[in-house]
Coordinates of C-alpha atoms and ligand atoms in Angstrom, one line a residue:
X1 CA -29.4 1.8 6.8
X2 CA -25.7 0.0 7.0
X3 CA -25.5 -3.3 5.0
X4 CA -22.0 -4.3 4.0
X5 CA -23.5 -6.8 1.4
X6 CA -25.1 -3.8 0.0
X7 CA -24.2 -2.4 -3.8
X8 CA -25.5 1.1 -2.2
X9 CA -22.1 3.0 -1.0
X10 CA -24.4 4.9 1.3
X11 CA -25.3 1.6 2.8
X12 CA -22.1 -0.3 3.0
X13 CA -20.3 3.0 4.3
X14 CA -23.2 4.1 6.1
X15 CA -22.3 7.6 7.5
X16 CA -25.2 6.9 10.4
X17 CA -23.1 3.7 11.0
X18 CA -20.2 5.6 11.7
X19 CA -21.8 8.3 14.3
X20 CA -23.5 5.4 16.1
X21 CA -19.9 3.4 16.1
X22 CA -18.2 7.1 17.4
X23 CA -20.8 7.4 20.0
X24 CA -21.2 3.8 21.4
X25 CA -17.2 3.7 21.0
X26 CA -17.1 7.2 22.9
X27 CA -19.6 5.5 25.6
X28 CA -17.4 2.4 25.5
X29 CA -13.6 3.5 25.4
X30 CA -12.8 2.9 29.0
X31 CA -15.2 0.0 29.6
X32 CA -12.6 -2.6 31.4
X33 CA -14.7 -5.7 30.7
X34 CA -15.0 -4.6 26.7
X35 CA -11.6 -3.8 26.5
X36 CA -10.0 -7.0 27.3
X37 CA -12.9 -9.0 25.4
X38 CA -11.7 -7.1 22.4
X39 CA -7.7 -7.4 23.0
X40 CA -8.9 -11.0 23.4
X41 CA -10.5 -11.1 20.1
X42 CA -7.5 -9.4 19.0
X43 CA -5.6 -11.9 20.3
X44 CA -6.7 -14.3 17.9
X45 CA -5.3 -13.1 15.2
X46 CA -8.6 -13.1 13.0
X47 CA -9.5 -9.3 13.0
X48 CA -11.3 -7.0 14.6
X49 CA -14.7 -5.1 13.1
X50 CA -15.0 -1.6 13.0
X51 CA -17.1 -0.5 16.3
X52 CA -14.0 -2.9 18.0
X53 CA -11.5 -0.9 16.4
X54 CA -13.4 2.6 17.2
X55 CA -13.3 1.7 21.1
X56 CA -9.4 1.0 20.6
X57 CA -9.0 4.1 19.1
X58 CA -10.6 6.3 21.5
X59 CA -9.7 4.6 24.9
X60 CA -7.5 6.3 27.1
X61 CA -6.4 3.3 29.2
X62 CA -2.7 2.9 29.3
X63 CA -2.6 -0.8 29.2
X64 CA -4.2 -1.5 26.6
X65 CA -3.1 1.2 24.4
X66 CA 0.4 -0.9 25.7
X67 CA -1.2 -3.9 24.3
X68 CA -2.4 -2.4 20.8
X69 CA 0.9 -2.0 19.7
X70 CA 2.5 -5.1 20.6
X71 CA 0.1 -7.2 19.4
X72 CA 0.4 -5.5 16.3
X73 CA 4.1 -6.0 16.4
X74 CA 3.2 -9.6 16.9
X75 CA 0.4 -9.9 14.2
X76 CA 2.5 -9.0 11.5
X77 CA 5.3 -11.0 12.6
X78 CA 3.0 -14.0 12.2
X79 CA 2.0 -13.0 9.4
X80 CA 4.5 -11.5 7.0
X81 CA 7.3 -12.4 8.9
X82 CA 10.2 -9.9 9.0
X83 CA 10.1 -9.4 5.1
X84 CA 9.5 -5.9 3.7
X85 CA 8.8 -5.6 0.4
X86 CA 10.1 -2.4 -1.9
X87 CA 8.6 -0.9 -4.6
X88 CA 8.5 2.6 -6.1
X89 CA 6.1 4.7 -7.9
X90 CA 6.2 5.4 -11.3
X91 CA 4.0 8.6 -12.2
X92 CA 3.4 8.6 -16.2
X93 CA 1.4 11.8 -16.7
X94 CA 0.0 15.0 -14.6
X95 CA -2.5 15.9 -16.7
X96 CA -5.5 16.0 -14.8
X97 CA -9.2 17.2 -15.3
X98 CA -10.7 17.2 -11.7
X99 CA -9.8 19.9 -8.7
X100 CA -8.8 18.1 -5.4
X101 CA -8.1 20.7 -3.9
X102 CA -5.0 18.9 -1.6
X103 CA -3.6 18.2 -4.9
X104 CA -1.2 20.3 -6.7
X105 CA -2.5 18.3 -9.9
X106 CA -5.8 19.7 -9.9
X107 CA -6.4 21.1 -13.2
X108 CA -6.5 24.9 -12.0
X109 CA -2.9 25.2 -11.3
X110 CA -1.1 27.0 -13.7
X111 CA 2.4 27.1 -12.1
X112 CA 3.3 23.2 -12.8
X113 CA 4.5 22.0 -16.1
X114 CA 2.2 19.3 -17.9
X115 CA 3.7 16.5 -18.8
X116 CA 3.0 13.0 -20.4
X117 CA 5.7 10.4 -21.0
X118 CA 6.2 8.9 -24.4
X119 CA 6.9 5.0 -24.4
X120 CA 10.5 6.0 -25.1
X121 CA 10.6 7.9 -22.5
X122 CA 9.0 5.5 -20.0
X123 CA 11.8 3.2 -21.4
X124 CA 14.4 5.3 -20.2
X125 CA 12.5 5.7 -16.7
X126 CA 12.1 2.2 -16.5
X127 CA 15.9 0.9 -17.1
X128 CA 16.6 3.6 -14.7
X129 CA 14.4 1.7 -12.1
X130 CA 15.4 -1.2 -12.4
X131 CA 19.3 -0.1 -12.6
X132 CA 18.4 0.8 -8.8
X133 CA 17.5 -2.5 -8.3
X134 CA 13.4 -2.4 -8.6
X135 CA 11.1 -5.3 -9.7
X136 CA 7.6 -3.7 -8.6
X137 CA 6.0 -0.5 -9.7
X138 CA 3.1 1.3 -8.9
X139 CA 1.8 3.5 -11.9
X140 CA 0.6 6.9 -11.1
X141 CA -1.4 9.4 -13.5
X142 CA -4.0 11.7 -13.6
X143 CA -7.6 11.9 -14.5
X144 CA -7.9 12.7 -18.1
X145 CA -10.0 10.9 -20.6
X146 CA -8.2 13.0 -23.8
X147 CA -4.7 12.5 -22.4
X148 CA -4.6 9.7 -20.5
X149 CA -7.1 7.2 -22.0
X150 CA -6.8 3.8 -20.9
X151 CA -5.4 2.7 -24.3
X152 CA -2.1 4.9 -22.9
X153 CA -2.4 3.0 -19.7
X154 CA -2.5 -0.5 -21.3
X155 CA 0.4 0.6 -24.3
X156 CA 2.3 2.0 -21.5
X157 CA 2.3 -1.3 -19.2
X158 CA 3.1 -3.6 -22.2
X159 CA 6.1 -1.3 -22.7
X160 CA 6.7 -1.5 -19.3
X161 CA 7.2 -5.4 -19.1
X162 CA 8.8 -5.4 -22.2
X163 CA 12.0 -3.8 -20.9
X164 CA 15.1 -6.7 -20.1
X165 CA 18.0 -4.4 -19.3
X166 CA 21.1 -6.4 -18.3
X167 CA 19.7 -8.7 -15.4
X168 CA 16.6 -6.3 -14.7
X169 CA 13.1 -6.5 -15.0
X170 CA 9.4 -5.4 -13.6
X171 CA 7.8 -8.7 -12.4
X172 CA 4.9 -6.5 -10.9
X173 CA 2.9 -3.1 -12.3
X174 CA 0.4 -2.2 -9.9
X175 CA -2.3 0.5 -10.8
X176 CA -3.2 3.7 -9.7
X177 CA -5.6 5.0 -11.7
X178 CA -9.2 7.1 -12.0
X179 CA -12.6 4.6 -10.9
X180 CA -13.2 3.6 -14.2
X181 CA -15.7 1.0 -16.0
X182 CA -16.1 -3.1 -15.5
X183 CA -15.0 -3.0 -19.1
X184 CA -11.5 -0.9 -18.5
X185 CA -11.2 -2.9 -15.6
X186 CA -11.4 -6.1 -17.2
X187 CA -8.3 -4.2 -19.9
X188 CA -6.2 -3.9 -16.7
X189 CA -6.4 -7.6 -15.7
X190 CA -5.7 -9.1 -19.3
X191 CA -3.0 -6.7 -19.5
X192 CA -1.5 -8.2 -16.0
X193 CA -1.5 -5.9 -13.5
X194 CA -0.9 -7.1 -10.1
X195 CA -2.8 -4.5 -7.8
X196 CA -5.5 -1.8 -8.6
X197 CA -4.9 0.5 -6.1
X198 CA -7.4 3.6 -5.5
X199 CA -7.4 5.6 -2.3
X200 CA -10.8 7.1 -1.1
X201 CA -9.3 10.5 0.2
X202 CA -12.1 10.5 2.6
X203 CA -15.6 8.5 3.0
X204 CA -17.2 11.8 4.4
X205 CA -19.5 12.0 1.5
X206 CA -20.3 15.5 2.3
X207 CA -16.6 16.7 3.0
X208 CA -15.8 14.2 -0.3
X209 CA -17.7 16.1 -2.4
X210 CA -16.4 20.0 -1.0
X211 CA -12.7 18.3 -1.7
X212 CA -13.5 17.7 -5.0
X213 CA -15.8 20.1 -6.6
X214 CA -15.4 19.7 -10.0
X215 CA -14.9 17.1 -12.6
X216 CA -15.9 13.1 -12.9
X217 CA -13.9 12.5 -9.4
X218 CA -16.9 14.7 -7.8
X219 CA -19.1 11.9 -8.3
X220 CA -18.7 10.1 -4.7
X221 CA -21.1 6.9 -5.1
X222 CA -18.9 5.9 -8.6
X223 CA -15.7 6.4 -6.8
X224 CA -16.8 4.5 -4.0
X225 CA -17.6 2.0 -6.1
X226 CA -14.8 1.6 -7.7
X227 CA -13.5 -1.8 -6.2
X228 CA -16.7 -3.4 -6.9
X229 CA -16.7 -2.7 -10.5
X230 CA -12.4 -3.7 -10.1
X231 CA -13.5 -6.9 -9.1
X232 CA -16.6 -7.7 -11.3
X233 CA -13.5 -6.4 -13.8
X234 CA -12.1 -9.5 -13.0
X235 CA -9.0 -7.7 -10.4
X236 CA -8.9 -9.6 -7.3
X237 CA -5.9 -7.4 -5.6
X238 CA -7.3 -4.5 -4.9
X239 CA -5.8 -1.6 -2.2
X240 CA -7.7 0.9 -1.0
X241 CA -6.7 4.2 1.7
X242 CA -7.7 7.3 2.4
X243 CA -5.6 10.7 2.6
X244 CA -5.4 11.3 6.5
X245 CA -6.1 14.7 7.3
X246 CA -9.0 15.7 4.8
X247 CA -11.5 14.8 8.0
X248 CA -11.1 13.7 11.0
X249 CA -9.1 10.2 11.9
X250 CA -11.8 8.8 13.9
X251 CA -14.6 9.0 10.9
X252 CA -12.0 7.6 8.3
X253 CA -10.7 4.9 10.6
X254 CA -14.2 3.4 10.8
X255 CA -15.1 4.3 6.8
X256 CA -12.0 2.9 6.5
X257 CA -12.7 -0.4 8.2
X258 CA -16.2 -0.7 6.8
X259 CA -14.6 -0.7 2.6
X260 CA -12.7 -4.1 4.2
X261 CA -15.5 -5.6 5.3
X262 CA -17.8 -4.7 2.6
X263 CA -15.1 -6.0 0.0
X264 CA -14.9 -9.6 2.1
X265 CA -18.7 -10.1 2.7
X266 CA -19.5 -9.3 -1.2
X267 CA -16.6 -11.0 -2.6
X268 CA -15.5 -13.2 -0.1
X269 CA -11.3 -11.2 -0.4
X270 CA -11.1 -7.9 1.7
X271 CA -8.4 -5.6 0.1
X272 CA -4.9 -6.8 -0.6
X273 CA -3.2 -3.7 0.7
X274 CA -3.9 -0.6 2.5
X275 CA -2.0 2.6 1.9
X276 CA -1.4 4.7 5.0
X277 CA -1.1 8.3 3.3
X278 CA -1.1 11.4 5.2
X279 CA -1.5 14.7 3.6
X280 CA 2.0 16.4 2.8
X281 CA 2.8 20.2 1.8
X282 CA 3.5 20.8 -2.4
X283 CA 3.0 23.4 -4.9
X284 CA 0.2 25.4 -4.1
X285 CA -0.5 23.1 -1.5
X286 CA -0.8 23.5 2.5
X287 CA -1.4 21.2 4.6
X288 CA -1.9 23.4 7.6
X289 CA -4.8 24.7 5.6
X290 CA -6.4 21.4 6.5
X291 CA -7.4 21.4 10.0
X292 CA -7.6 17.4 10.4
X293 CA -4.1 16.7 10.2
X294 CA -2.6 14.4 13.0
X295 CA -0.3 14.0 15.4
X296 CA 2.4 11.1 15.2
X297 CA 1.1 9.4 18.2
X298 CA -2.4 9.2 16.6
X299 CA -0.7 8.3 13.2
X300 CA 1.1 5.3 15.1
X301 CA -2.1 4.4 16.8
X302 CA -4.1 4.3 13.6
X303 CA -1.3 2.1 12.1
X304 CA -1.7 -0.4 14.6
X305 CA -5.3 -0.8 14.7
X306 CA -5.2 -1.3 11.0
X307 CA -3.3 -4.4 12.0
X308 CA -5.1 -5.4 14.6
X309 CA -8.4 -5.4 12.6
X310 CA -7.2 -6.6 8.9
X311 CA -4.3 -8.8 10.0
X312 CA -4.3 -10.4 6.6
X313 CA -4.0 -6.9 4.5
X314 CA -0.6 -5.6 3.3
X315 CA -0.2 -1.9 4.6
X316 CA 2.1 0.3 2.7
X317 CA 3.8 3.7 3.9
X318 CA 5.2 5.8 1.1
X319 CA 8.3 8.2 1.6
X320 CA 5.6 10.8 2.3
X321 CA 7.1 9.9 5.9
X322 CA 10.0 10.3 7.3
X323 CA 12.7 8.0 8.4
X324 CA 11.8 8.3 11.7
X325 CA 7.9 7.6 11.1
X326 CA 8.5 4.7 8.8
X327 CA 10.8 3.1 11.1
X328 CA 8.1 2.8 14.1
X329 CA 5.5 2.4 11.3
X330 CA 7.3 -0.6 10.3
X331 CA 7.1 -2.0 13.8
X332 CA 3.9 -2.2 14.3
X333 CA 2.4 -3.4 10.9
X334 CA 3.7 -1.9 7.8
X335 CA 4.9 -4.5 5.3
X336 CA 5.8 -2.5 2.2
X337 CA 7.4 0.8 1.5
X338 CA 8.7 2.3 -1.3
X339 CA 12.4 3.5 -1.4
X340 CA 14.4 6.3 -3.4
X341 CA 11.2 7.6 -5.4
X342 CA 10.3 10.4 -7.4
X343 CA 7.0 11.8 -7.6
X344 CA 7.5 13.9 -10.5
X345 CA 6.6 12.9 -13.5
X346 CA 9.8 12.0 -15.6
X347 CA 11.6 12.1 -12.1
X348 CA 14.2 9.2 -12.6
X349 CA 15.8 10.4 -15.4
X350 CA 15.1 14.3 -15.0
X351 CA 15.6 14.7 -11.2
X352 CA 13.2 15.7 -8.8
X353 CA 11.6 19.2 -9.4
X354 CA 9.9 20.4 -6.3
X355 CA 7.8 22.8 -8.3
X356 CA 6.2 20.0 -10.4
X357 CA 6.4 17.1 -7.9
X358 CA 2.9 16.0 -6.0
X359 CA 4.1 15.9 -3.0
X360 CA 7.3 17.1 -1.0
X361 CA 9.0 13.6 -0.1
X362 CA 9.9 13.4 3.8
X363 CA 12.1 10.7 2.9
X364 CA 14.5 11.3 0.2
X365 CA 17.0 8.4 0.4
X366 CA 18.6 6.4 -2.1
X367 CA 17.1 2.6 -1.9
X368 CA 20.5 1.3 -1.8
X369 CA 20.1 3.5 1.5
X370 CA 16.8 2.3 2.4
X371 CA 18.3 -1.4 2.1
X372 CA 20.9 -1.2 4.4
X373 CA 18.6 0.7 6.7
X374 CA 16.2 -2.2 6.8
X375 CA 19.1 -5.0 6.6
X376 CA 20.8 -3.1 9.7
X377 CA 17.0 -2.7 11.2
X378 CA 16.8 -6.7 11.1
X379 CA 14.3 -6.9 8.4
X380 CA 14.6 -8.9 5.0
X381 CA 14.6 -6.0 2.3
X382 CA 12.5 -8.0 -0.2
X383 CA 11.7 -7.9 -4.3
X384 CA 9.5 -10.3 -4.1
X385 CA 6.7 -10.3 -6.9
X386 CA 5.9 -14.3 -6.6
X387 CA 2.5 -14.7 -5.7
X388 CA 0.5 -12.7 -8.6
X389 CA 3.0 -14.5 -11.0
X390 CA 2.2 -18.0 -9.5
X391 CA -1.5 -17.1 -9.6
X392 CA -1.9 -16.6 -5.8
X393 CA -4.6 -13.7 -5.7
X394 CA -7.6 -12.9 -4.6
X395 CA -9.0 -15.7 -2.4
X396 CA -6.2 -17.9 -3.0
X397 CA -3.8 -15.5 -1.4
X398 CA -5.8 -14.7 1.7
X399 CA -6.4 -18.2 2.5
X400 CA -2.8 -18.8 2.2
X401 CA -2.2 -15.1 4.4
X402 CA -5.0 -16.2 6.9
X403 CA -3.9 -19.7 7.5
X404 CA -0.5 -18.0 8.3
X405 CA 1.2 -20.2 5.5
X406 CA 2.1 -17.1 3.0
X407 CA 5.4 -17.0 5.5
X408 CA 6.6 -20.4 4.4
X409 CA 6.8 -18.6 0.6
X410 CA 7.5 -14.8 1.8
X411 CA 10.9 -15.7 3.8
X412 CA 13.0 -17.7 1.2
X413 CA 11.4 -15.5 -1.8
X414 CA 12.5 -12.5 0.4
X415 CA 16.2 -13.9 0.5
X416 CA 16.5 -15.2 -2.9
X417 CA 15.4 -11.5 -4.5
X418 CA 17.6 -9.6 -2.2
X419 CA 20.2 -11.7 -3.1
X420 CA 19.3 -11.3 -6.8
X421 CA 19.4 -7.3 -5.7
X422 CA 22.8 -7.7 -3.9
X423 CA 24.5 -9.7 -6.5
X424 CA 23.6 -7.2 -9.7
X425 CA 23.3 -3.5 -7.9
X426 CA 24.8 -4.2 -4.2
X427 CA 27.4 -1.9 -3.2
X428 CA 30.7 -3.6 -0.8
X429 CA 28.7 -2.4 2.0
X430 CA 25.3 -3.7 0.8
X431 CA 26.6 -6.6 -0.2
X432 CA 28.5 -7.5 3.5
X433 CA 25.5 -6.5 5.2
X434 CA 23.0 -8.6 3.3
X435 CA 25.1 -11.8 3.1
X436 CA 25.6 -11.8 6.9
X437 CA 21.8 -11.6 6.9
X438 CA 21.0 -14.2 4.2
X439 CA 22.9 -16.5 6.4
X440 CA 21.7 -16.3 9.0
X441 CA 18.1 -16.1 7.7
X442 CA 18.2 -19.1 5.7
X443 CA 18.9 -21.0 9.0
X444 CA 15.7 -19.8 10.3
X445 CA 13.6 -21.4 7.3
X446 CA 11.5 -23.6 9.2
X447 CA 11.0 -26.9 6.8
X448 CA 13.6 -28.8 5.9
X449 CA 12.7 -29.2 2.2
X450 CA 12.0 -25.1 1.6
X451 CA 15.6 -24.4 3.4
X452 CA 17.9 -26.9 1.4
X453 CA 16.0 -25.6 -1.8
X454 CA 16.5 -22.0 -1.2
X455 CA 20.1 -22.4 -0.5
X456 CA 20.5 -24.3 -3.6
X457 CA 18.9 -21.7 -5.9
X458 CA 20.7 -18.9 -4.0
X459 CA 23.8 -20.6 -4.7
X460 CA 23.2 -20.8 -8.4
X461 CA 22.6 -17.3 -8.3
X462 CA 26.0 -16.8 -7.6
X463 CA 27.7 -19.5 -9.5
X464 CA 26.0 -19.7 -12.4
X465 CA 24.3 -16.6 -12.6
X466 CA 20.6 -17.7 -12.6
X467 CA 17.9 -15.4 -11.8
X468 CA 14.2 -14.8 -11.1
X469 CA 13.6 -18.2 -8.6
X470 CA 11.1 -18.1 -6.8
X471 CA 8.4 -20.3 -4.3
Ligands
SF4_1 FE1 -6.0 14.6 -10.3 FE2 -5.5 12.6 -8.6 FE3 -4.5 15.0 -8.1 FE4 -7.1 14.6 -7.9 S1 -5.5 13.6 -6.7 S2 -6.1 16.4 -8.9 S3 -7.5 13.2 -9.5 S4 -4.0 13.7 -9.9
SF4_2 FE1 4.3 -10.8 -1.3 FE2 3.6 -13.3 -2.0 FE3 6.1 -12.5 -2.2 FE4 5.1 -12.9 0.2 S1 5.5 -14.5 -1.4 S2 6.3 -11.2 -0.4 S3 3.0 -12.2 -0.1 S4 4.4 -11.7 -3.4

């Protein structure tokens, strides 16, 4: 029976919920009158729910497919603005006890290298983050209660904020770690993360539990679970996703959809991000093995209609993609990527090793590359960390998001950290490119009061070398 107040993941992801929402949305996806009732509701900027979004997904009529993307365009435009914020991932250890079997991780395979970073060596990847210019990581590491205990995760984030090289710093560690317990949880927030990220890979229960046939990550109810425990935990940023491609887009769209709104009518904040992942050849990996995987069109589509319904959630597309996909992505709702990563462990200092990497990146540029390519794209390249460090989370934030209002702090954040980022690791070119767009950005900035103070504190940037302002 589906519930979305329900503690019961078979209730609040009800797999009988999602047939029905296929089949009424299969019955439905070229209804005229329904369609333009739900654009309409679209319209409005205030989401969609997930039988909505099904009958989006599966119609066939060109108009309003038209209309999909360009409202989404428009949605996030209202929303976020034309900021896009940067991060990369920072993976500590691949030690790993369970058997995903997408994952070249999974404990069986004997062809990678195990590795686990010391907190010197997490020193020396750090400094070389933020020498590129990074203020935001996500951590990364495998499941593995004898090598990665949380104690490693908390030592390992202390050691991460620790680090002042020249004018660097991480303002931001987001999470990716195991479902754990309320109680490790609750270590995560006092030790100041910003976002606990954990994707679902898929909400097929049955499929879920084929994927992942051995080891604690088998156990589908306590991974499902996970956000609710995140939040008792005392997290309020939480960002959830699913690895398109393990089943089939249409079930994990509505799954998908049904995790928001579970997460807003139990705790009154749906998720803070979503992540966008689709499932990428590695070692001992191939994709082709999976017979779900989908076609850019579909990708794009799926993209959009994330927007449409969750127009106050952050969506995030990793370098998994391409240039050429992260560039549309970004059009039609994506509002953070991650730029010159390594997803190796030890990969910033060491170099990228195929063989031990978990995925084959589709995007290998530099982000001094990825900067220019957003400044010269017309978006704001942005290291902004303000809102977690100002204490806007959790309800707080999406009432600011919602109202529309989190633009008045994104845009002159955005310009002040990019031209923090231009000042201490801007190349000539970088550095002509951004100013052009600072300046003509900051004219733009809507309130008086906001504009005049953002030019003033850019300005001391410059002149007196003052950093880390932010609204
Ligand atoms: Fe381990 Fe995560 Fe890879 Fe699964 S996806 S094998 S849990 S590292
Ligand atoms: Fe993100 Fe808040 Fe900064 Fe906007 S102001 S970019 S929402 S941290």
């Amino acid at each position: 029976m589906y519930n979305k107040f329900s503690k019961d993941p078979n209730e609040f992801i009800s797999h009988e919920e999602i047939l029905e929402s296929l089949k009424y949305a299969e019955e439905n996806k070229n209804n005229k009158l329904l369609l333009r009732q739900i654009i309409e509701k679209a319209k409005e900027e205030r989401g969609l729910d997930h039988r909505q979004a099904a009958i989006l997904l599966l119609t066939d009529d060109k108009e309003t497919n038209k209309e999909i993307f360009s409202l989404a365009k428009k949605i996030k435009e209202d929303h976020y603005g034309n900021r896009i914020v940067l991060f990369a991932p920072l993976y500590l250890s691949n030690y790993c006890v369970n058997q995903c079997v997408y994952c070249p991780y999974h404990a069986k395979n004997q062809n990678i290298v195990r590795i686990k970073l010391t907190q010197e060596q997490i020193k020396n990847e750090v400094i070389a983050l933020q020498d590129m210019g990074h203020k935001r990581l996500a951590l990364e590491l495998g499941e593995d209660p004898i090598n990665n205990p949380i104690d490693y995760v908390l030592e390992s984030i202390n050691t991460i904020y620790s680090i002042k090289h020249k004018n660097g710093s991480i303002r931001r560690v987001n999470v990716n770690i195991a479902a754990t317990t309320v109680e490790n949880y609750r270590k995560l927030h006092e030790a100041g993360i910003g976002t606990y990220i954990l994707f679902q890979e898929t909400y097929n229960k049955k499929s879920y539990e084929e994927l992942h046939p051995v080891g604690p990550k088998h156990d589908y109810d306590y991974h499902t679970t996970a956000m609710d425990r995140a939040m008792e935990g005392g997290i309020d940023d939480v960002g959830i996703g699913v690895l398109f491609g393990l089943e089939t887009y249409k079930y994990e769209l509505v799954g998908l959809l049904m995790h928001a709104e579970h997460l807003e009518a139990s705790f009154g904040v749906g998720p803070h991000t979503i992540s966008v992942p689709r499932i990428q050849p590695a070692d001992d990996i191939d994709p082709n093995s999976f017979k779900n995987s989908l076609a850019d069109d579909t990708f794009e589509k799926i993209i959009a209609l994330i927007r449409l319904s969750v127009p106050y959630t952050g969506m995030i597309i990793s370098t998994r993609e391409s240039k050429r996909v992260r560039e549309k992505a970004l059009d039609l709702g994506v509002s953070q990527i991650s730029g010159g990563s390594r997803t190796t462990v030890g990969g910033y200092c060491e170099g990228e090793d195929i063989n031990s990497a978990q995925f084959e990146l589709a995007d290998n540029r530099s982000l001094e590359e990825v900067v220019d390519w957003l400044i010269e794209l017309g978006y704001i390249p942005s290291f902004c960390t303000a809102c977690y460090r100002e204490g806007r989370t959790g309800d707080r934030f999406m009432s600011l998001c919602k109202s529309k209002q989190i633009l008045n702090c994104c845009q002159p954040n955005a310009l002040m950290t990019l031209k923090e980022y231009l000042l201490d690791y801007g190349s000539d070119f970088s550095k002509e490119l951004g100013e052009k767009l600072i300046e003509k950005e900051l004219g733009k900035i809507p309130r008086d009061l906001v504009r005049d103070r953002a030019k003033k504190l850019i300005k001391e940037m410059a002149t007196e070398g003052k950093r880390d302002f932010r609204f």
